[in-house]
Every structure is written in structure tokens, then in C-alpha cells.
């Protein structure tokens, strides 16, 4: 039986395909970071030559524009490949709850994922005064904007918002964040990191000082 | 509609179907229904393979031995007291072959488990809460328009007791398949060690990695 596909039905199929492609793009980013290959994230997954580009991972600060974003990824890649602090290194990113909002013209998108992952890094678990290899629970959110290109969807902005990096033995009330990232060589951020780190004394509300944002835009709002 | 756009839509549909197939696999695992899992697999394909962490790989016809062995093992009530074997999958990533008939897919795994093991410094097997930290690295094949599981590869990076964590005791478990016979291939170990220096391409890494697009 042949049926005629309406434009509305076709648009729905295309939207579902776009959302799937964006999820797989994020999956590929996770795969590269697991390979400790940050250069491929930049070279294969980002739009280039755009001043809208930015990257902000955890407390590394924000790097704006293509040139600085590329410098960040190359510096971060060099850090990942430096064995100095990679003894016992574990850096999983377990993403769930994808939420993708497409623009009205279908050419750009917002996407976010929650993350909850076991990690192990040099850190400062209370009451230590020297860095030591520490088992860490990471709770965070990945917030991105994307653009459709001739090669498919690509990231324009990427932001990892860290809520919790707690020592396994202590938990997020006793020590919400036991880690500060090592400064990267030869690259300076354009803006300081915007902290969303959990604090047990903070009063949380979606409109107040302390919340679990950033929050997604409404459907049809851009 | 242009052919390229149709191909794009079909590719997305394939990715969704593969994710649903893996979800079905997990659902059958939740039911301890290995016979149901076998129905999801490319049963008669010569490349069929099933590798569960350190149990080694069962291949081709011998996957039936593993299925029968697991079914027998899990039917014993004594094996199941306090049992938690949930499998929570995260960060899906799927790449299709150029001809669209095969796929490789990976999910991270972080799951709460409870099974009879001997947590340090214990010498007695007793129900122990532990985390399963690992990865699925599977292959799929499309047969007569339907996706089937061709290769299951479950990797464990760490199975730490709930009270110890992945640095103090990275792995408290060794699985045992007494009813399945000897595997066709020896197991591959991926277990985390706090003294290992990790790198993307060195001795210690979080392989296996997802192949690049267009390379399968």
C-alpha cells in the first residue's frame, strides 16, 4: 500500500533523525574523551571558523572563539597525554536524560545531558593536605549548542557544569568538591569558570542564587 | 526527497532500533531469561559470540552452551538470595557500517549489584553490595531487514564493594560458569588498578574503543 507522506509528517521524521544524530554526536565525544583524545573532539565534532564557538569544561574557565577553543582542546589533549598524574586515572562520563530542542528553522539546536560517573584523580579529600589518588563521584550536566553543517551536526558551544566531585568515602554533604583542575600550559581562559558546585548550606530554588541550572530554552523560543 | 536525505532518516531509524534491541536484551536479563536473549541474537551466524567479562568468549554454536549454562545456574534458588544484577547503561554511541548492514555500539555501565563474593579482608563468600563499572562493546547485524545481536562483549573495569570503592578494592568478583564448559577464547581483562598509568593508547586504557565512522 502506497501512502503519500505529508510535509508535516516528513518534518517530524526529520526532527527525530536530527535528535538521534545529535545524541550520537555526543556519544562520539564521550568515546574520544575516553580515548584521552581531545584534539579529535575539536577537529571532528566542532564547527570551525566561528566566533560563536566556546568551550568550558568544569573549572577550566571559558574559551571563546575558534582560535581559543582550539588552543584549549590542544592544551587539554597535551595534559591528558602527560603521564605525570595519570597513575590510577579514571575519568568516565556516564550521560543520561538527553534533552534536545531544535530551533524553529531546524538549523541549530540546544542539547543537555545529566552525568553521574565514577572517577579517580589526584585530589584533596578532607582532611588531607597533600594531593592523593582519590575515588570520586562526579555529578554534572553537559550543556551544548549545535549547528547543522554540510557534514552533519556539529558543536558550537560545549559546557560541563560540575555540581559534585565528592570523595567516594565522604559523599556530597561532607565534601561536595575535592578537586580543582590543573592549569593548562600556554592557554588562558577568556572568562572564569561559572560555579554551580553544590553546597549543603545553600538554599536551592530554580529562581534563586542556588539552582541546578543552566536550564533549557522553551520549544520554539529560538 | 533526495536519496541522501532518505538514507539519513533510515540511518537514524536503525540507531533507534539498535538501542531498543539492547534495551530488550536488558529486559530479558532482568527476567533471567537467557533463552529470550538468544532469540535476539543472530543464532545461526558463524560469527556469533558472547563474552561476559572474565568468563571468556563462547562462539558460534557454543553460544548455546553458555545460554544453557546460565539458564541452569540462574534457576537455582540458592544462587539468587540477595541477588541484585541490574544493568544500567549510559552514554550510547553507535556507528553503522558503510553498507548499513552492520553496527558497532557501546554503552558505559554503572550498576548496583549484590552477589555472593568475598570482599577484602573476608575469606567467606557472602552477599555483598558492589558497583559494576564497565562497558558493553557489541556488534549487530541486519538480517532480512531486522537487527540482531551478533557479538556481546561485556567488559568490567571495576567491581568494588560498596564500602570500599574502586581504589581500595577495584574488583571483588570473579564469575564462574560451571555449567557452560570451557570458553572458545580466553577472557580479556580490563580491570582498573590504582598503580597503573593510564593513556589513550598505552598498556592501560579504557579500551575497547568505538571505531571511527566509515571504517566498518
Short mmCIF file of C-alpha atoms in Angstrom, two decimals:
data_model
loop_
_atom_site.label_atom_id
_atom_site.label_comp_id
_atom_site.label_asym_id
_atom_site.label_seq_id
_atom_site.Cartn_x
_atom_site.Cartn_y
_atom_site.Cartn_z
CA UNK A 1 0.00 0.00 0.00
CA UNK A 2 1.40 3.33 -1.02
CA UNK A 3 0.66 6.41 1.04
CA UNK A 4 1.60 9.99 0.47
CA UNK A 5 3.82 11.46 3.16
CA UNK A 6 2.75 14.95 4.12
CA UNK A 7 5.23 17.73 4.74
CA UNK A 8 4.22 17.73 8.38
CA UNK A 9 4.97 14.01 8.71
CA UNK A 10 8.26 14.45 6.91
CA UNK A 11 9.22 17.29 9.24
CA UNK A 12 8.50 15.03 12.19
CA UNK A 13 10.73 12.28 10.78
CA UNK A 14 13.50 14.79 10.13
CA UNK A 15 13.26 16.14 13.66
CA UNK A 16 13.55 12.64 15.11
CA UNK A 17 16.58 11.99 12.90
CA UNK A 18 18.18 15.27 13.96
CA UNK A 19 17.72 14.42 17.64
CA UNK A 20 19.21 10.96 17.11
CA UNK A 21 22.19 12.40 15.23
CA UNK A 22 22.84 14.92 18.00
CA UNK A 23 22.76 12.14 20.61
CA UNK A 24 25.25 10.12 18.58
CA UNK A 25 27.49 13.17 18.18
CA UNK A 26 27.59 13.44 21.97
CA UNK A 27 28.27 9.69 22.14
CA UNK A 28 31.23 10.18 19.84
CA UNK A 29 32.53 12.99 22.07
CA UNK A 30 32.35 10.64 25.05
CA UNK A 31 34.22 8.00 23.05
CA UNK A 32 37.03 10.43 22.16
CA UNK A 33 37.41 11.65 25.73
CA UNK A 34 37.56 8.05 26.93
CA UNK A 35 40.43 7.62 24.44
CA UNK A 36 42.01 10.71 26.01
CA UNK A 37 41.87 12.31 22.58
CA UNK A 38 40.68 15.89 22.96
CA UNK A 39 42.12 17.01 19.61
CA UNK A 40 39.64 14.80 17.74
CA UNK A 41 36.79 16.40 19.69
CA UNK A 42 37.84 19.73 18.24
CA UNK A 43 38.83 18.58 14.76
CA UNK A 44 35.90 16.24 14.06
CA UNK A 45 32.99 17.35 16.19
CA UNK A 46 33.06 21.18 16.34
CA UNK A 47 32.22 23.90 13.86
CA UNK A 48 35.34 25.88 12.98
CA UNK A 49 35.89 29.48 12.00
CA UNK A 50 33.03 30.85 14.05
CA UNK A 51 33.22 33.46 16.76
CA UNK A 52 30.20 31.83 18.43
CA UNK A 53 32.32 28.83 19.40
CA UNK A 54 33.11 28.35 23.05
CA UNK A 55 34.15 25.57 25.40
CA UNK A 56 34.01 25.42 29.19
CA UNK A 57 34.82 22.13 30.89
CA UNK A 58 34.39 22.11 34.65
CA UNK A 59 36.56 24.72 36.33
CA UNK A 60 38.93 25.28 33.39
CA UNK A 61 37.16 28.53 32.53
CA UNK A 62 35.60 29.60 29.26
CA UNK A 63 37.48 29.73 25.97
CA UNK A 64 35.71 31.87 23.37
CA UNK A 65 36.07 31.87 19.61
CA UNK A 66 37.53 29.22 17.33
CA UNK A 67 41.13 30.14 17.96
CA UNK A 68 40.91 29.95 21.73
CA UNK A 69 38.68 26.88 21.71
CA UNK A 70 41.21 25.08 19.52
CA UNK A 71 44.04 26.18 21.81
CA UNK A 72 42.12 24.84 24.78
CA UNK A 73 41.49 21.45 23.19
CA UNK A 74 45.14 21.10 22.13
CA UNK A 75 46.35 22.08 25.61
CA UNK A 76 43.84 19.74 27.25
CA UNK A 77 44.92 16.96 24.89
CA UNK A 78 48.56 17.53 25.88
CA UNK A 79 47.51 17.38 29.54
CA UNK A 80 45.62 14.12 29.01
CA UNK A 81 48.68 12.64 27.29
CA UNK A 82 51.04 13.74 30.06
CA UNK A 83 51.55 10.69 32.31
CA UNK A 84 52.55 12.78 35.34
CA UNK A 85 49.21 12.44 37.12
CA UNK A 86 47.67 9.54 35.19
CA UNK A 87 48.61 6.82 37.67
CA UNK A 88 45.27 5.38 38.72
CA UNK A 89 43.39 7.80 36.42
CA UNK A 90 39.70 7.12 35.81
CA UNK A 91 37.54 9.67 34.00
CA UNK A 92 34.22 8.18 32.94
CA UNK A 93 31.32 10.33 31.76
CA UNK A 94 28.03 8.49 32.10
CA UNK A 95 25.35 10.53 30.37
CA UNK A 96 21.60 10.14 30.72
CA UNK A 97 18.41 12.14 30.23
CA UNK A 98 19.17 13.72 26.86
CA UNK A 99 17.09 16.77 26.08
CA UNK A 100 17.30 18.34 22.63
CA UNK A 101 15.47 21.46 21.49
CA UNK A 102 15.64 22.34 17.80
CA UNK A 103 15.39 25.91 16.53
CA UNK A 104 12.34 26.89 14.51
CA UNK A 105 14.31 26.78 11.26
CA UNK A 106 15.84 23.41 12.21
CA UNK A 107 19.38 24.63 11.62
CA UNK A 108 20.54 24.93 15.22
CA UNK A 109 19.85 23.15 18.48
CA UNK A 110 20.26 23.19 22.22
CA UNK A 111 21.06 19.92 24.00
CA UNK A 112 21.77 18.84 27.55
CA UNK A 113 22.58 15.63 29.38
CA UNK A 114 22.94 14.74 33.04
CA UNK A 115 26.10 12.90 34.07
CA UNK A 116 26.85 10.64 37.02
CA UNK A 117 30.14 8.85 36.94
CA UNK A 118 32.90 7.19 38.95
CA UNK A 119 36.29 8.83 38.55
CA UNK A 120 39.73 8.60 40.14
CA UNK A 121 42.12 11.53 40.09
CA UNK A 122 44.69 13.32 42.16
CA UNK A 123 42.60 15.39 44.57
CA UNK A 124 42.39 16.69 48.09
CA UNK A 125 39.95 14.63 50.15
CA UNK A 126 39.33 16.13 53.57
CA UNK A 127 41.32 16.30 55.85
CA UNK A 128 44.31 15.65 53.59
CA UNK A 129 46.78 18.46 52.99
CA UNK A 130 48.52 16.71 50.11
CA UNK A 131 47.02 15.62 46.83
CA UNK A 132 46.37 11.91 46.70
CA UNK A 133 44.69 9.49 44.32
CA UNK A 134 41.02 9.76 45.22
CA UNK A 135 37.93 7.82 44.18
CA UNK A 136 35.39 10.45 43.17
CA UNK A 137 31.68 10.57 42.36
CA UNK A 138 31.08 13.15 39.63
CA UNK A 139 27.59 14.60 39.17
CA UNK A 140 27.35 17.19 36.44
CA UNK A 141 25.47 18.42 33.42
CA UNK A 142 26.58 18.85 29.81
CA UNK A 143 25.00 21.81 28.04
CA UNK A 144 25.60 22.39 24.34
CA UNK A 145 24.51 24.34 21.33
CA UNK A 146 24.87 22.85 17.88
CA UNK A 147 24.61 23.82 14.24
CA UNK A 148 23.75 21.78 11.15
CA UNK A 149 26.64 21.76 8.67
CA UNK A 150 27.29 20.06 5.34
CA UNK A 151 28.88 17.23 7.32
CA UNK A 152 26.01 16.86 9.78
CA UNK A 153 25.53 18.35 13.25
CA UNK A 154 28.49 19.93 14.98
CA UNK A 155 29.02 21.52 18.39
CA UNK A 156 29.16 25.30 18.59
CA UNK A 157 29.38 25.53 22.36
CA UNK A 158 30.14 22.87 24.96
CA UNK A 159 29.89 23.33 28.68
CA UNK A 160 30.36 20.86 31.51
CA UNK A 161 28.66 22.18 34.65
CA UNK A 162 30.00 20.40 37.72
CA UNK A 163 27.70 20.00 40.71
CA UNK A 164 29.58 17.39 42.71
CA UNK A 165 33.06 15.86 42.78
CA UNK A 166 32.94 14.12 46.12
CA UNK A 167 35.40 11.63 47.55
CA UNK A 168 33.83 8.19 47.48
CA UNK A 169 34.39 7.77 51.22
CA UNK A 170 32.83 11.10 52.22
CA UNK A 171 29.85 11.86 49.99
CA UNK A 172 28.45 15.17 48.74
CA UNK A 173 27.37 16.65 52.03
CA UNK A 174 30.65 16.09 53.83
CA UNK A 175 32.78 17.24 50.86
CA UNK A 176 30.92 18.37 47.73
CA UNK A 177 34.03 19.11 45.66
CA UNK A 178 37.51 17.76 46.35
CA UNK A 179 39.17 18.75 43.08
CA UNK A 180 40.46 21.77 41.21
CA UNK A 181 41.76 21.20 37.70
CA UNK A 182 45.43 21.63 36.90
CA UNK A 183 46.15 24.86 34.98
CA UNK A 184 46.82 24.12 31.32
CA UNK A 185 50.06 25.18 29.69
CA UNK A 186 50.20 28.19 27.38
CA UNK A 187 46.50 28.94 27.30
CA UNK A 188 44.44 31.43 29.31
CA UNK A 189 40.66 31.40 29.57
CA UNK A 190 38.56 34.33 28.38
CA UNK A 191 36.31 34.03 31.40
CA UNK A 192 36.47 32.45 34.81
CA UNK A 193 34.51 29.28 35.39
CA UNK A 194 30.90 29.75 36.44
CA UNK A 195 30.42 27.64 39.52
CA UNK A 196 27.35 25.57 40.20
CA UNK A 197 29.04 23.43 42.84
CA UNK A 198 26.65 22.05 45.42
CA UNK A 199 26.87 23.37 48.95
CA UNK A 200 24.89 21.83 51.82
CA UNK A 201 24.25 25.28 53.28
CA UNK A 202 22.79 26.70 50.08
CA UNK A 203 19.04 27.13 49.78
CA UNK A 204 18.03 25.79 46.39
CA UNK A 205 15.31 27.23 44.17
CA UNK A 206 15.04 27.49 40.38
CA UNK A 207 14.93 31.29 40.54
CA UNK A 208 17.30 31.86 43.43
CA UNK A 209 21.04 32.13 43.87
CA UNK A 210 21.48 28.36 44.01
CA UNK A 211 19.92 26.04 41.49
CA UNK A 212 20.56 23.06 39.21
CA UNK A 213 20.80 25.10 36.06
CA UNK A 214 21.51 26.17 33.49
CA UNK A 215 18.00 25.41 32.24
CA UNK A 216 16.91 24.63 28.66
CA UNK A 217 15.15 27.15 26.44
CA UNK A 218 11.47 26.59 25.67
CA UNK A 219 10.48 24.81 22.48
CA UNK A 220 10.04 27.37 19.70
CA UNK A 221 11.84 30.14 21.58
CA UNK A 222 14.76 30.45 19.19
CA UNK B 1 13.01 13.52 -1.25
CA UNK B 2 16.64 13.06 -2.26
CA UNK B 3 18.29 9.69 -1.70
CA UNK B 4 20.81 11.20 0.75
CA UNK B 5 18.03 12.53 2.94
CA UNK B 6 16.18 9.20 2.85
CA UNK B 7 19.43 7.45 3.81
CA UNK B 8 19.85 9.86 6.73
CA UNK B 9 16.35 9.14 8.03
CA UNK B 10 16.85 5.37 7.69
CA UNK B 11 20.21 5.57 9.44
CA UNK B 12 18.56 7.35 12.40
CA UNK B 13 15.82 4.72 12.47
CA UNK B 14 18.49 1.97 12.54
CA UNK B 15 20.20 3.64 15.51
CA UNK B 16 16.91 3.83 17.42
CA UNK B 17 16.15 0.17 16.59
CA UNK B 18 19.57 -0.94 17.86
CA UNK B 19 19.07 0.99 21.10
CA UNK B 20 15.66 -0.65 21.56
CA UNK B 21 17.17 -4.07 20.82
CA UNK B 22 19.76 -3.53 23.53
CA UNK B 23 17.02 -2.38 25.90
CA UNK B 24 15.13 -5.58 25.12
CA UNK B 25 18.30 -7.53 25.92
CA UNK B 26 18.48 -5.80 29.32
CA UNK B 27 14.81 -6.54 29.92
CA UNK B 28 15.41 -10.25 29.29
CA UNK B 29 18.42 -10.13 31.63
CA UNK B 30 16.18 -8.61 34.31
CA UNK B 31 13.97 -11.69 33.89
CA UNK B 32 16.97 -14.08 33.98
CA UNK B 33 15.70 -15.21 30.58
CA UNK B 34 18.77 -16.24 28.60
CA UNK B 35 16.59 -18.17 26.18
CA UNK B 36 14.86 -14.88 25.44
CA UNK B 37 18.24 -13.23 24.91
CA UNK B 38 19.20 -15.96 22.45
CA UNK B 39 16.11 -15.11 20.41
CA UNK B 40 17.52 -11.58 19.97
CA UNK B 41 20.78 -12.92 18.55
CA UNK B 42 21.87 -13.94 15.06
CA UNK B 43 21.58 -17.54 16.23
CA UNK B 44 22.91 -19.34 13.18
CA UNK B 45 25.57 -16.85 12.15
CA UNK B 46 29.14 -18.24 12.25
CA UNK B 47 30.46 -15.00 13.82
CA UNK B 48 28.07 -15.24 16.77
CA UNK B 49 29.91 -14.54 20.01
CA UNK B 50 29.05 -13.99 23.67
CA UNK B 51 31.74 -12.81 26.09
CA UNK B 52 30.82 -11.95 29.66
CA UNK B 53 33.75 -10.35 31.48
CA UNK B 54 36.29 -12.97 32.67
CA UNK B 55 34.21 -15.98 31.59
CA UNK B 56 35.84 -15.86 28.16
CA UNK B 57 34.13 -15.88 24.76
CA UNK B 58 31.74 -18.55 23.54
CA UNK B 59 31.50 -18.58 19.77
CA UNK B 60 29.18 -19.88 17.06
CA UNK B 61 27.22 -22.96 18.07
CA UNK B 62 28.82 -22.93 21.51
CA UNK B 63 26.91 -19.79 22.48
CA UNK B 64 24.06 -22.27 23.06
CA UNK B 65 26.21 -23.90 25.79
CA UNK B 66 26.58 -20.56 27.55
CA UNK B 67 22.86 -19.84 27.24
CA UNK B 68 22.00 -23.30 28.64
CA UNK B 69 24.59 -22.97 31.41
CA UNK B 70 23.37 -19.54 32.50
CA UNK B 71 19.76 -20.72 32.42
CA UNK B 72 20.62 -23.69 34.64
CA UNK B 73 22.72 -21.59 37.01
CA UNK B 74 20.15 -18.85 37.45
CA UNK B 75 17.34 -21.36 38.01
CA UNK B 76 18.98 -22.47 41.27
CA UNK B 77 17.27 -20.67 44.11
CA UNK B 78 20.43 -20.92 46.22
CA UNK B 79 22.21 -18.68 43.70
CA UNK B 80 19.66 -15.91 43.96
CA UNK B 81 19.27 -14.98 47.60
CA UNK B 82 20.05 -11.25 47.98
CA UNK B 83 20.84 -11.12 44.26
CA UNK B 84 20.99 -7.73 42.51
CA UNK B 85 22.21 -7.88 38.92
CA UNK B 86 20.74 -4.69 37.47
CA UNK B 87 22.42 -3.32 34.38
CA UNK B 88 22.16 0.43 33.86
CA UNK B 89 23.55 1.60 30.53
CA UNK B 90 24.80 5.11 29.85
CA UNK B 91 26.31 7.21 27.05
CA UNK B 92 25.12 5.27 23.98
CA UNK B 93 27.25 5.55 20.84
CA UNK B 94 26.55 3.61 17.68
CA UNK B 95 28.32 3.53 14.35
CA UNK B 96 26.91 1.84 11.25
CA UNK B 97 28.84 0.09 8.52
CA UNK B 98 29.05 1.77 5.13
CA UNK B 99 26.54 -0.66 3.64
CA UNK B 100 24.17 -0.25 6.59
CA UNK B 101 24.01 -3.97 7.43
CA UNK B 102 26.27 -3.99 10.48
CA UNK B 103 26.78 -1.80 13.51
CA UNK B 104 29.09 -1.46 16.47
CA UNK B 105 27.62 0.00 19.65
CA UNK B 106 28.93 0.86 23.06
CA UNK B 107 27.35 1.83 26.36
CA UNK B 108 29.05 2.57 29.65
CA UNK B 109 27.73 0.64 32.58
CA UNK B 110 27.36 1.75 36.20
CA UNK B 111 25.09 -0.53 38.18
CA UNK B 112 24.39 -1.53 41.76
CA UNK B 113 24.96 -5.26 42.29
CA UNK B 114 24.74 -7.68 45.17
CA UNK B 115 26.12 -11.18 44.80
CA UNK B 116 27.97 -13.73 46.92
CA UNK B 117 31.60 -12.62 46.84
CA UNK B 118 34.45 -12.33 49.31
CA UNK B 119 35.15 -8.63 49.98
CA UNK B 120 38.57 -7.87 51.43
CA UNK B 121 39.65 -8.99 54.01
CA UNK B 122 36.93 -11.66 54.02
CA UNK B 123 37.58 -15.26 53.09
CA UNK B 124 33.93 -16.22 53.05
CA UNK B 125 31.52 -15.73 50.17
CA UNK B 126 28.56 -13.72 51.36
CA UNK B 127 26.04 -11.37 49.75
CA UNK B 128 27.99 -8.19 49.11
CA UNK B 129 26.83 -4.88 47.69
CA UNK B 130 29.18 -3.72 44.98
CA UNK B 131 29.23 -1.38 41.98
CA UNK B 132 29.65 -2.71 38.45
CA UNK B 133 31.67 -0.21 36.41
CA UNK B 134 32.17 -1.31 32.84
CA UNK B 135 31.21 -1.14 29.21
CA UNK B 136 29.22 -3.03 26.58
CA UNK B 137 31.03 -3.28 23.26
CA UNK B 138 28.59 -5.06 20.95
CA UNK B 139 28.15 -5.80 17.27
CA UNK B 140 24.85 -6.04 15.44
CA UNK B 141 23.82 -7.39 12.06
CA UNK B 142 20.73 -6.75 9.94
CA UNK B 143 19.17 -9.99 8.72
CA UNK B 144 16.10 -9.82 6.48
CA UNK B 145 15.60 -6.20 7.50
CA UNK B 146 15.74 -6.91 11.24
CA UNK B 147 18.61 -6.04 13.57
CA UNK B 148 20.06 -8.93 15.58
CA UNK B 149 22.84 -9.09 18.15
CA UNK B 150 25.94 -10.65 16.60
CA UNK B 151 28.51 -10.18 19.36
CA UNK B 152 28.05 -9.37 23.02
CA UNK B 153 31.16 -8.23 24.86
CA UNK B 154 30.71 -7.18 28.48
CA UNK B 155 33.81 -5.51 29.94
CA UNK B 156 34.31 -4.88 33.65
CA UNK B 157 36.67 -2.08 34.70
CA UNK B 158 35.85 -2.30 38.37
CA UNK B 159 33.56 -4.17 40.76
CA UNK B 160 34.32 -2.51 44.10
CA UNK B 161 32.49 -3.39 47.30
CA UNK B 162 30.06 -0.62 48.19
CA UNK B 163 32.03 0.17 51.37
CA UNK B 164 35.49 0.15 49.79
CA UNK B 165 35.41 1.92 46.42
CA UNK B 166 37.43 1.41 43.23
CA UNK B 167 40.79 2.44 44.66
CA UNK B 168 40.79 0.35 47.83
CA UNK B 169 39.42 -2.80 46.20
CA UNK B 170 38.90 -2.44 42.44
CA UNK B 171 37.48 -5.89 41.88
CA UNK B 172 35.86 -8.22 44.40
CA UNK B 173 34.34 -10.71 41.98
CA UNK B 174 35.25 -13.48 39.58
CA UNK B 175 32.32 -15.01 37.77
CA UNK B 176 32.10 -18.74 37.36
CA UNK B 177 30.18 -20.65 34.70
CA UNK B 178 30.39 -24.28 35.85
CA UNK B 179 27.57 -25.38 33.58
CA UNK B 180 28.76 -23.80 30.34
CA UNK B 181 32.03 -25.63 29.69
CA UNK B 182 35.31 -24.17 28.55
CA UNK B 183 35.12 -20.96 26.51
CA UNK B 184 36.43 -20.81 22.94
CA UNK B 185 38.60 -17.82 23.71
CA UNK B 186 40.32 -16.87 26.93
CA UNK B 187 38.98 -13.85 28.75
CA UNK B 188 40.23 -10.33 28.20
CA UNK B 189 40.82 -8.41 31.41
CA UNK B 190 40.25 -4.67 31.66
CA UNK B 191 40.29 -4.28 35.44
CA UNK B 192 41.31 -0.92 36.82
CA UNK B 193 44.39 -0.73 39.01
CA UNK B 194 45.30 2.31 41.05
CA UNK B 195 49.01 1.83 40.28
CA UNK B 196 48.54 1.66 36.51
CA UNK B 197 49.44 4.73 34.45
CA UNK B 198 46.56 5.30 32.01
CA UNK B 199 46.84 6.66 28.49
CA UNK B 200 44.74 6.53 25.36
CA UNK B 201 46.97 4.07 23.56
CA UNK B 202 49.21 2.54 26.20
CA UNK B 203 49.19 -0.69 28.20
CA UNK B 204 46.46 0.64 30.47
CA UNK B 205 43.46 2.29 28.90
CA UNK B 206 39.68 2.12 28.87
CA UNK B 207 39.51 0.15 25.62
CA UNK B 208 37.86 -1.24 23.58
CA UNK B 209 37.17 1.93 21.63
CA UNK B 210 34.43 2.71 19.18
CA UNK B 211 35.71 2.52 15.58
CA UNK B 212 35.68 5.70 13.51
CA UNK B 213 32.70 6.39 11.27
CA UNK B 214 33.05 4.75 7.88
CA UNK B 215 35.68 2.23 8.99
CA UNK B 216 33.47 -0.80 9.41
#
